[in-house]
């Protein structure tokens, strides 16, 4: 699977090594109570798989306290389990609000880890082996046939074999019908446990980084966009609520992508130039390679920027280091963008802005919403 979170985690590990001198091995992260505390209170903006509203609503009820709890959490909040009405029974049993029961005593060893509620495709196969004497190959064929339901002949053959196998364990009549119906319904939504384990590992890694290296985690998420449920603005706001200092993009000091800087408050995130509306990585790299900049005209000419680039950079505050007001910079953007390399000799454009009132706080917020 090509998962954007894999890129984000890779970027985070590299940033931490570059700026903190620590090389993390994500396969060896310690299991920590503080990380599960974060998950239990649904403080999960930016985390893999558990940042949706549905997951945020479920995590405080499930209260995951170990890795396998995350494995179940990943499998639980999916269209299949929700449609199959498996979510609430599991949560009630998890919270001690209803007893744990099993479809048949022979299924207890298989369903014990999910409190009697079948969630995983592997459990379907184990159930077929336990109650019908299927071989592993036959159980996998049953799983595939139930999920696809494309061949009535194939399903009839497997159903006959399943009922014959159950009869060997004295499971007949309504009990046999109930087990077959339960497996048929479950086959529509069972999630591979192997996938869920892999996903749960990424959940824990992302949560661990958010707890211990929130600045690097934010920068990596921004650099891996588009990713997840939340917009970059929401990710930044969440990181700021967690004490992360986020610095504006700056044509003098930013890289093309977001990175880390030492700051009086600790490690801060410096937004990359490519986070500015309409500024592609190629243009961002030209700005980085040509720095430092003294005038808007020089920036427009050598970095080959259009008026839309300059206006977006000015609105985002990325040109504040040129020493002029935002409104003045926006005015200059139109004039400076006309001084291109292919302009006819002798043509002159006025670049001195008239007296302009400063931008208000409301206007600066609106500019941020538009440009970043």
Tab-separated table of C-alpha atoms in Angstrom:
chain	number	residue	atom	x	y	z
A	1	UNK	CA	0.000	0.000	0.000
A	2	UNK	CA	1.280	3.454	-0.859
A	3	UNK	CA	0.499	5.310	2.350
A	4	UNK	CA	1.275	8.996	2.741
A	5	UNK	CA	1.916	8.427	6.445
A	6	UNK	CA	4.938	6.287	5.565
A	7	UNK	CA	6.454	9.306	3.817
A	8	UNK	CA	5.570	11.560	6.754
A	9	UNK	CA	7.198	9.195	9.262
A	10	UNK	CA	10.308	8.912	7.099
A	11	UNK	CA	10.555	12.707	6.877
A	12	UNK	CA	10.069	13.035	10.639
A	13	UNK	CA	12.877	10.574	11.388
A	14	UNK	CA	15.209	12.482	9.046
A	15	UNK	CA	14.296	15.880	10.556
A	16	UNK	CA	14.859	14.607	14.091
A	17	UNK	CA	18.258	13.224	13.144
A	18	UNK	CA	19.235	16.458	11.363
A	19	UNK	CA	18.164	18.857	14.114
A	20	UNK	CA	18.268	16.790	17.314
A	21	UNK	CA	21.089	14.374	16.501
A	22	UNK	CA	18.910	11.358	17.354
A	23	UNK	CA	18.320	8.527	14.878
A	24	UNK	CA	15.056	6.812	15.738
A	25	UNK	CA	14.216	3.208	14.910
A	26	UNK	CA	10.436	3.156	14.553
A	27	UNK	CA	10.454	-0.596	14.981
A	28	UNK	CA	11.888	-0.261	18.491
A	29	UNK	CA	9.779	2.497	20.050
A	30	UNK	CA	8.935	1.803	23.699
A	31	UNK	CA	5.321	1.215	24.702
A	32	UNK	CA	4.509	4.221	26.902
A	33	UNK	CA	1.494	5.103	29.015
A	34	UNK	CA	1.721	8.766	28.009
A	35	UNK	CA	1.194	7.798	24.361
A	36	UNK	CA	-1.897	5.751	25.200
A	37	UNK	CA	-3.147	8.669	27.322
A	38	UNK	CA	-3.053	10.816	24.170
A	39	UNK	CA	-5.040	8.193	22.276
A	40	UNK	CA	-7.572	7.647	25.065
A	41	UNK	CA	-8.473	11.328	25.161
A	42	UNK	CA	-8.797	11.336	21.338
A	43	UNK	CA	-6.074	13.951	20.908
A	44	UNK	CA	-5.473	12.464	17.491
A	45	UNK	CA	-5.416	15.241	14.881
A	46	UNK	CA	-2.767	14.239	12.344
A	47	UNK	CA	-2.425	10.639	13.516
A	48	UNK	CA	-2.722	7.729	11.117
A	49	UNK	CA	-6.168	6.088	10.860
A	50	UNK	CA	-7.524	7.411	14.192
A	51	UNK	CA	-8.017	11.105	13.369
A	52	UNK	CA	-11.543	10.841	11.947
A	53	UNK	CA	-14.557	12.050	13.918
A	54	UNK	CA	-15.766	8.452	14.219
A	55	UNK	CA	-12.453	7.311	15.699
A	56	UNK	CA	-12.330	10.325	18.005
A	57	UNK	CA	-15.761	9.390	19.271
A	58	UNK	CA	-14.781	5.769	19.845
A	59	UNK	CA	-11.318	6.056	21.404
A	60	UNK	CA	-12.475	7.483	24.771
A	61	UNK	CA	-15.043	4.665	25.005
A	62	UNK	CA	-12.660	1.856	24.076
A	63	UNK	CA	-9.726	3.284	26.117
A	64	UNK	CA	-6.877	1.478	24.286
A	65	UNK	CA	-4.114	0.613	26.760
A	66	UNK	CA	-1.937	-1.818	24.804
A	67	UNK	CA	-0.869	-2.418	21.240
A	68	UNK	CA	-3.491	-5.073	20.500
A	69	UNK	CA	-6.199	-2.640	21.582
A	70	UNK	CA	-5.032	-0.457	18.678
A	71	UNK	CA	-5.178	-3.439	16.327
A	72	UNK	CA	-8.857	-3.853	17.213
A	73	UNK	CA	-9.540	-0.110	17.077
A	74	UNK	CA	-8.231	0.082	13.510
A	75	UNK	CA	-10.465	-2.806	12.393
A	76	UNK	CA	-13.515	-1.668	14.347
A	77	UNK	CA	-14.273	1.712	12.782
A	78	UNK	CA	-14.802	0.688	9.175
A	79	UNK	CA	-17.944	0.559	7.020
A	80	UNK	CA	-18.209	-3.224	7.308
A	81	UNK	CA	-18.208	-3.579	11.111
A	82	UNK	CA	-20.521	-0.586	11.401
A	83	UNK	CA	-22.989	-2.064	8.889
A	84	UNK	CA	-22.580	-5.497	10.451
A	85	UNK	CA	-23.465	-4.054	13.881
A	86	UNK	CA	-20.231	-5.288	15.428
A	87	UNK	CA	-19.066	-1.966	16.878
A	88	UNK	CA	-21.444	-1.416	19.772
A	89	UNK	CA	-21.420	-5.043	20.996
A	90	UNK	CA	-17.628	-4.941	21.199
A	91	UNK	CA	-17.607	-1.580	23.007
A	92	UNK	CA	-20.270	-2.679	25.496
A	93	UNK	CA	-18.313	-5.843	26.261
A	94	UNK	CA	-15.081	-3.898	26.508
A	95	UNK	CA	-16.684	-1.587	29.067
A	96	UNK	CA	-18.250	-4.460	31.022
A	97	UNK	CA	-21.768	-3.409	30.083
A	98	UNK	CA	-22.765	-6.811	28.650
A	99	UNK	CA	-21.398	-10.334	29.088
A	100	UNK	CA	-18.964	-11.884	26.632
A	101	UNK	CA	-20.718	-14.723	24.789
A	102	UNK	CA	-19.747	-17.034	21.935
A	103	UNK	CA	-21.698	-18.526	19.046
A	104	UNK	CA	-20.412	-21.972	20.071
A	105	UNK	CA	-18.002	-23.187	22.782
A	106	UNK	CA	-15.530	-24.343	20.112
A	107	UNK	CA	-15.186	-20.705	19.000
A	108	UNK	CA	-14.084	-19.322	22.363
A	109	UNK	CA	-10.315	-19.723	21.744
A	110	UNK	CA	-10.710	-17.959	18.391
A	111	UNK	CA	-12.953	-15.067	19.453
A	112	UNK	CA	-11.661	-14.547	22.986
A	113	UNK	CA	-9.221	-11.806	21.902
A	114	UNK	CA	-12.084	-9.809	20.350
A	115	UNK	CA	-14.541	-10.464	23.198
A	116	UNK	CA	-16.693	-12.869	21.194
A	117	UNK	CA	-17.193	-10.420	18.307
A	118	UNK	CA	-15.662	-11.602	15.001
A	119	UNK	CA	-13.674	-8.800	13.367
A	120	UNK	CA	-10.904	-10.314	11.265
A	121	UNK	CA	-10.855	-12.421	8.124
A	122	UNK	CA	-8.371	-14.738	9.786
A	123	UNK	CA	-10.999	-15.457	12.447
A	124	UNK	CA	-13.492	-16.532	9.781
A	125	UNK	CA	-10.986	-19.076	8.506
A	126	UNK	CA	-10.205	-20.306	12.028
A	127	UNK	CA	-13.932	-20.625	12.745
A	128	UNK	CA	-14.434	-22.800	9.653
A	129	UNK	CA	-11.614	-25.064	10.816
A	130	UNK	CA	-12.960	-25.241	14.386
A	131	UNK	CA	-16.655	-25.963	13.762
A	132	UNK	CA	-16.625	-27.661	10.344
A	133	UNK	CA	-13.258	-29.380	10.197
A	134	UNK	CA	-12.138	-27.421	7.135
A	135	UNK	CA	-8.502	-27.537	6.106
A	136	UNK	CA	-6.737	-24.136	5.981
A	137	UNK	CA	-6.977	-24.204	2.167
A	138	UNK	CA	-10.721	-24.937	2.300
A	139	UNK	CA	-11.214	-22.190	4.882
A	140	UNK	CA	-9.469	-19.668	2.631
A	141	UNK	CA	-11.623	-20.781	-0.310
A	142	UNK	CA	-14.715	-20.260	1.865
A	143	UNK	CA	-13.530	-16.769	2.831
A	144	UNK	CA	-13.014	-15.798	-0.795
A	145	UNK	CA	-16.312	-17.296	-1.937
A	146	UNK	CA	-18.324	-15.636	0.837
A	147	UNK	CA	-16.735	-12.251	0.176
A	148	UNK	CA	-17.291	-12.407	-3.592
A	149	UNK	CA	-20.559	-14.413	-3.817
A	150	UNK	CA	-20.092	-14.706	-7.573
A	151	UNK	CA	-20.680	-18.447	-8.038
A	152	UNK	CA	-23.855	-20.025	-6.672
A	153	UNK	CA	-22.562	-23.500	-7.562
A	154	UNK	CA	-19.343	-22.915	-5.649
A	155	UNK	CA	-21.208	-21.529	-2.639
A	156	UNK	CA	-23.641	-24.460	-2.625
A	157	UNK	CA	-20.751	-26.928	-2.664
A	158	UNK	CA	-18.961	-25.158	0.197
A	159	UNK	CA	-22.178	-24.816	2.194
A	160	UNK	CA	-22.827	-28.548	1.885
A	161	UNK	CA	-19.279	-29.294	2.966
A	162	UNK	CA	-19.626	-26.850	5.889
A	163	UNK	CA	-22.871	-28.411	7.150
A	164	UNK	CA	-21.420	-31.915	6.833
A	165	UNK	CA	-18.401	-30.838	8.832
A	166	UNK	CA	-20.549	-29.266	11.560
A	167	UNK	CA	-22.555	-32.475	11.847
A	168	UNK	CA	-19.371	-34.278	12.857
A	169	UNK	CA	-19.327	-32.034	15.948
A	170	UNK	CA	-23.064	-32.522	16.600
A	171	UNK	CA	-23.836	-29.011	15.384
A	172	UNK	CA	-27.088	-29.432	13.446
A	173	UNK	CA	-30.440	-27.775	12.835
A	174	UNK	CA	-30.957	-24.168	13.964
A	175	UNK	CA	-27.507	-24.046	15.588
A	176	UNK	CA	-25.863	-24.939	12.270
A	177	UNK	CA	-28.014	-22.398	10.407
A	178	UNK	CA	-27.108	-19.708	12.924
A	179	UNK	CA	-23.377	-20.340	12.538
A	180	UNK	CA	-23.564	-20.344	8.740
A	181	UNK	CA	-25.598	-17.122	8.686
A	182	UNK	CA	-23.198	-15.471	11.131
A	183	UNK	CA	-20.160	-16.370	9.041
A	184	UNK	CA	-21.873	-15.253	5.823
A	185	UNK	CA	-22.681	-11.846	7.301
A	186	UNK	CA	-19.229	-11.479	8.836
A	187	UNK	CA	-17.498	-12.298	5.521
A	188	UNK	CA	-18.797	-9.024	4.085
A	189	UNK	CA	-16.824	-6.867	6.482
A	190	UNK	CA	-13.974	-8.861	7.989
A	191	UNK	CA	-10.698	-6.894	7.880
A	192	UNK	CA	-7.369	-8.744	7.546
A	193	UNK	CA	-5.755	-8.888	10.981
A	194	UNK	CA	-2.328	-8.667	9.356
A	195	UNK	CA	-3.297	-5.318	7.822
A	196	UNK	CA	-4.700	-4.123	11.106
A	197	UNK	CA	-1.473	-4.976	12.937
A	198	UNK	CA	0.554	-3.032	10.365
A	199	UNK	CA	-1.819	-0.077	10.548
A	200	UNK	CA	-1.795	-0.136	14.357
A	201	UNK	CA	1.998	0.117	14.282
A	202	UNK	CA	1.722	3.293	12.196
A	203	UNK	CA	-0.920	4.613	14.609
A	204	UNK	CA	1.445	4.125	17.530
A	205	UNK	CA	4.464	5.573	15.692
A	206	UNK	CA	2.565	8.715	14.734
A	207	UNK	CA	1.189	9.097	18.273
A	208	UNK	CA	4.647	8.593	19.801
A	209	UNK	CA	6.142	11.281	17.549
A	210	UNK	CA	3.313	13.692	18.344
A	211	UNK	CA	4.029	13.240	22.061
A	212	UNK	CA	7.830	13.423	21.956
A	213	UNK	CA	8.681	15.451	18.818
A	214	UNK	CA	5.578	17.503	17.984
A	215	UNK	CA	7.452	20.102	15.905
A	216	UNK	CA	9.145	17.520	13.685
A	217	UNK	CA	5.864	15.639	13.395
A	218	UNK	CA	4.023	18.762	12.221
A	219	UNK	CA	6.718	19.639	9.677
A	220	UNK	CA	6.654	16.110	8.293
A	221	UNK	CA	2.856	16.149	7.952
A	222	UNK	CA	2.971	19.460	6.095
A	223	UNK	CA	5.650	18.143	3.752
A	224	UNK	CA	3.650	14.984	2.971
A	225	UNK	CA	0.453	16.787	1.921
A	226	UNK	CA	-2.162	15.908	0.776
A	227	UNK	CA	-2.621	13.570	3.709
A	228	UNK	CA	-5.355	12.525	6.120
A	229	UNK	CA	-8.566	14.244	7.180
A	230	UNK	CA	-7.285	17.626	8.327
A	231	UNK	CA	-6.174	20.675	6.358
A	232	UNK	CA	-2.670	22.118	6.855
A	233	UNK	CA	-4.234	25.058	8.701
A	234	UNK	CA	-5.917	22.659	11.142
A	235	UNK	CA	-2.667	20.742	11.664
A	236	UNK	CA	-0.817	23.981	12.427
A	237	UNK	CA	-3.522	25.160	14.839
A	238	UNK	CA	-3.468	21.809	16.653
A	239	UNK	CA	0.326	21.893	16.975
A	240	UNK	CA	0.171	25.441	18.350
A	241	UNK	CA	-2.318	24.275	20.980
A	242	UNK	CA	0.346	21.751	21.983
A	243	UNK	CA	2.958	24.477	22.413
A	244	UNK	CA	4.700	24.280	19.040
A	245	UNK	CA	5.958	27.612	17.695
A	246	UNK	CA	5.173	27.957	13.991
A	247	UNK	CA	7.075	30.609	12.024
A	248	UNK	CA	5.841	32.136	8.806
A	249	UNK	CA	7.454	31.331	5.480
A	250	UNK	CA	10.255	33.786	4.717
A	251	UNK	CA	12.034	34.308	1.392
A	252	UNK	CA	15.290	34.880	3.285
A	253	UNK	CA	15.330	31.863	5.598
A	254	UNK	CA	12.722	29.288	4.551
A	255	UNK	CA	13.458	26.154	2.590
A	256	UNK	CA	11.144	24.961	-0.134
A	257	UNK	CA	9.553	22.570	2.378
A	258	UNK	CA	8.825	23.084	6.067
A	259	UNK	CA	11.722	22.505	8.431
A	260	UNK	CA	12.858	23.081	12.019
A	261	UNK	CA	14.646	26.077	13.519
A	262	UNK	CA	16.095	26.813	16.919
A	263	UNK	CA	13.932	29.430	18.600
A	264	UNK	CA	13.783	31.109	21.990
A	265	UNK	CA	10.770	28.913	22.756
A	266	UNK	CA	12.636	25.746	21.739
A	267	UNK	CA	12.427	23.957	18.420
A	268	UNK	CA	10.107	25.785	16.025
A	269	UNK	CA	8.622	24.886	12.663
A	270	UNK	CA	9.512	27.221	9.820
A	271	UNK	CA	6.880	26.904	7.111
A	272	UNK	CA	8.240	26.131	3.666
A	273	UNK	CA	7.792	28.423	0.691
A	274	UNK	CA	5.883	25.685	-1.121
A	275	UNK	CA	3.148	25.967	1.528
A	276	UNK	CA	2.201	29.354	0.047
A	277	UNK	CA	-0.763	29.281	-2.320
A	278	UNK	CA	0.292	28.788	-5.936
A	279	UNK	CA	4.037	28.565	-5.222
A	280	UNK	CA	5.188	25.263	-6.685
A	281	UNK	CA	8.368	23.526	-5.545
A	282	UNK	CA	10.313	24.654	-8.628
A	283	UNK	CA	9.590	28.320	-7.865
A	284	UNK	CA	10.275	27.744	-4.163
A	285	UNK	CA	13.688	26.245	-4.963
A	286	UNK	CA	14.562	29.235	-7.174
A	287	UNK	CA	13.779	31.542	-4.269
A	288	UNK	CA	15.875	29.464	-1.850
A	289	UNK	CA	18.805	29.223	-4.258
A	290	UNK	CA	18.819	32.966	-4.962
A	291	UNK	CA	18.579	34.250	-1.373
A	292	UNK	CA	19.279	36.692	0.204
A	293	UNK	CA	16.929	39.191	-1.408
A	294	UNK	CA	17.004	42.974	-1.064
A	295	UNK	CA	14.178	44.192	-3.277
A	296	UNK	CA	10.929	42.864	-4.660
A	297	UNK	CA	12.107	43.679	-8.177
A	298	UNK	CA	15.252	41.578	-7.756
A	299	UNK	CA	13.199	38.690	-6.376
A	300	UNK	CA	10.714	38.812	-9.237
A	301	UNK	CA	13.409	38.962	-11.909
A	302	UNK	CA	15.968	36.410	-10.725
A	303	UNK	CA	13.479	33.905	-9.293
A	304	UNK	CA	11.221	34.338	-12.343
A	305	UNK	CA	8.091	34.903	-10.278
A	306	UNK	CA	4.719	35.942	-11.615
A	307	UNK	CA	2.510	38.570	-10.029
A	308	UNK	CA	0.343	35.852	-8.464
A	309	UNK	CA	3.442	34.379	-6.769
A	310	UNK	CA	4.506	37.734	-5.356
A	311	UNK	CA	1.022	38.619	-4.129
A	312	UNK	CA	0.643	35.267	-2.381
A	313	UNK	CA	4.096	35.566	-0.785
A	314	UNK	CA	3.269	39.074	0.412
A	315	UNK	CA	-0.108	38.026	1.809
A	316	UNK	CA	1.528	35.097	3.639
A	317	UNK	CA	4.075	37.393	5.293
A	318	UNK	CA	6.952	35.747	3.429
A	319	UNK	CA	8.189	39.155	2.213
A	320	UNK	CA	8.040	40.935	5.583
A	321	UNK	CA	11.840	40.715	5.822
A	322	UNK	CA	12.107	43.181	2.915
A	323	UNK	CA	11.173	45.819	5.472
A	324	UNK	CA	7.944	47.189	4.073
A	325	UNK	CA	4.291	46.934	5.012
A	326	UNK	CA	2.119	44.098	3.737
A	327	UNK	CA	-0.107	46.499	1.824
A	328	UNK	CA	2.907	48.213	0.289
A	329	UNK	CA	4.365	44.856	-0.724
A	330	UNK	CA	1.088	43.850	-2.346
A	331	UNK	CA	1.124	47.104	-4.314
A	332	UNK	CA	4.739	46.538	-5.388
A	333	UNK	CA	4.015	42.987	-6.543
A	334	UNK	CA	2.207	44.160	-9.664
A	335	UNK	CA	4.952	46.577	-10.638
A	336	UNK	CA	7.867	44.267	-9.857
A	337	UNK	CA	6.422	41.353	-11.817
A	338	UNK	CA	6.542	43.436	-15.000
A	339	UNK	CA	10.328	43.741	-14.881
A	340	UNK	CA	11.008	40.425	-16.573
A	341	UNK	CA	14.115	39.404	-18.502
A	342	UNK	CA	12.338	39.671	-21.850
A	343	UNK	CA	10.967	43.150	-21.256
A	344	UNK	CA	11.647	45.708	-23.986
A	345	UNK	CA	14.509	48.121	-23.184
A	346	UNK	CA	13.503	51.579	-22.081
A	347	UNK	CA	10.198	50.600	-20.496
A	348	UNK	CA	9.956	51.819	-16.902
A	349	UNK	CA	7.408	50.978	-14.211
A	350	UNK	CA	7.047	52.950	-11.016
A	351	UNK	CA	7.909	50.798	-7.998
A	352	UNK	CA	7.446	53.246	-5.130
A	353	UNK	CA	4.179	52.632	-3.347
A	354	UNK	CA	1.986	55.578	-2.380
A	355	UNK	CA	1.050	56.170	1.246
A	356	UNK	CA	-1.173	53.254	2.236
A	357	UNK	CA	-2.912	52.511	5.505
A	358	UNK	CA	-1.604	49.442	7.404
A	359	UNK	CA	-3.503	46.175	7.121
A	360	UNK	CA	-5.859	45.480	9.995
A	361	UNK	CA	-5.711	42.381	12.187
A	362	UNK	CA	-8.811	41.056	10.438
A	363	UNK	CA	-7.200	41.581	7.026
A	364	UNK	CA	-4.033	39.782	8.123
A	365	UNK	CA	-6.070	36.804	9.308
A	366	UNK	CA	-7.969	36.784	6.004
A	367	UNK	CA	-4.667	36.937	4.113
A	368	UNK	CA	-3.349	33.979	6.114
A	369	UNK	CA	-6.475	31.953	5.377
A	370	UNK	CA	-6.123	32.690	1.675
A	371	UNK	CA	-2.373	32.404	1.191
A	372	UNK	CA	-1.378	29.530	3.503
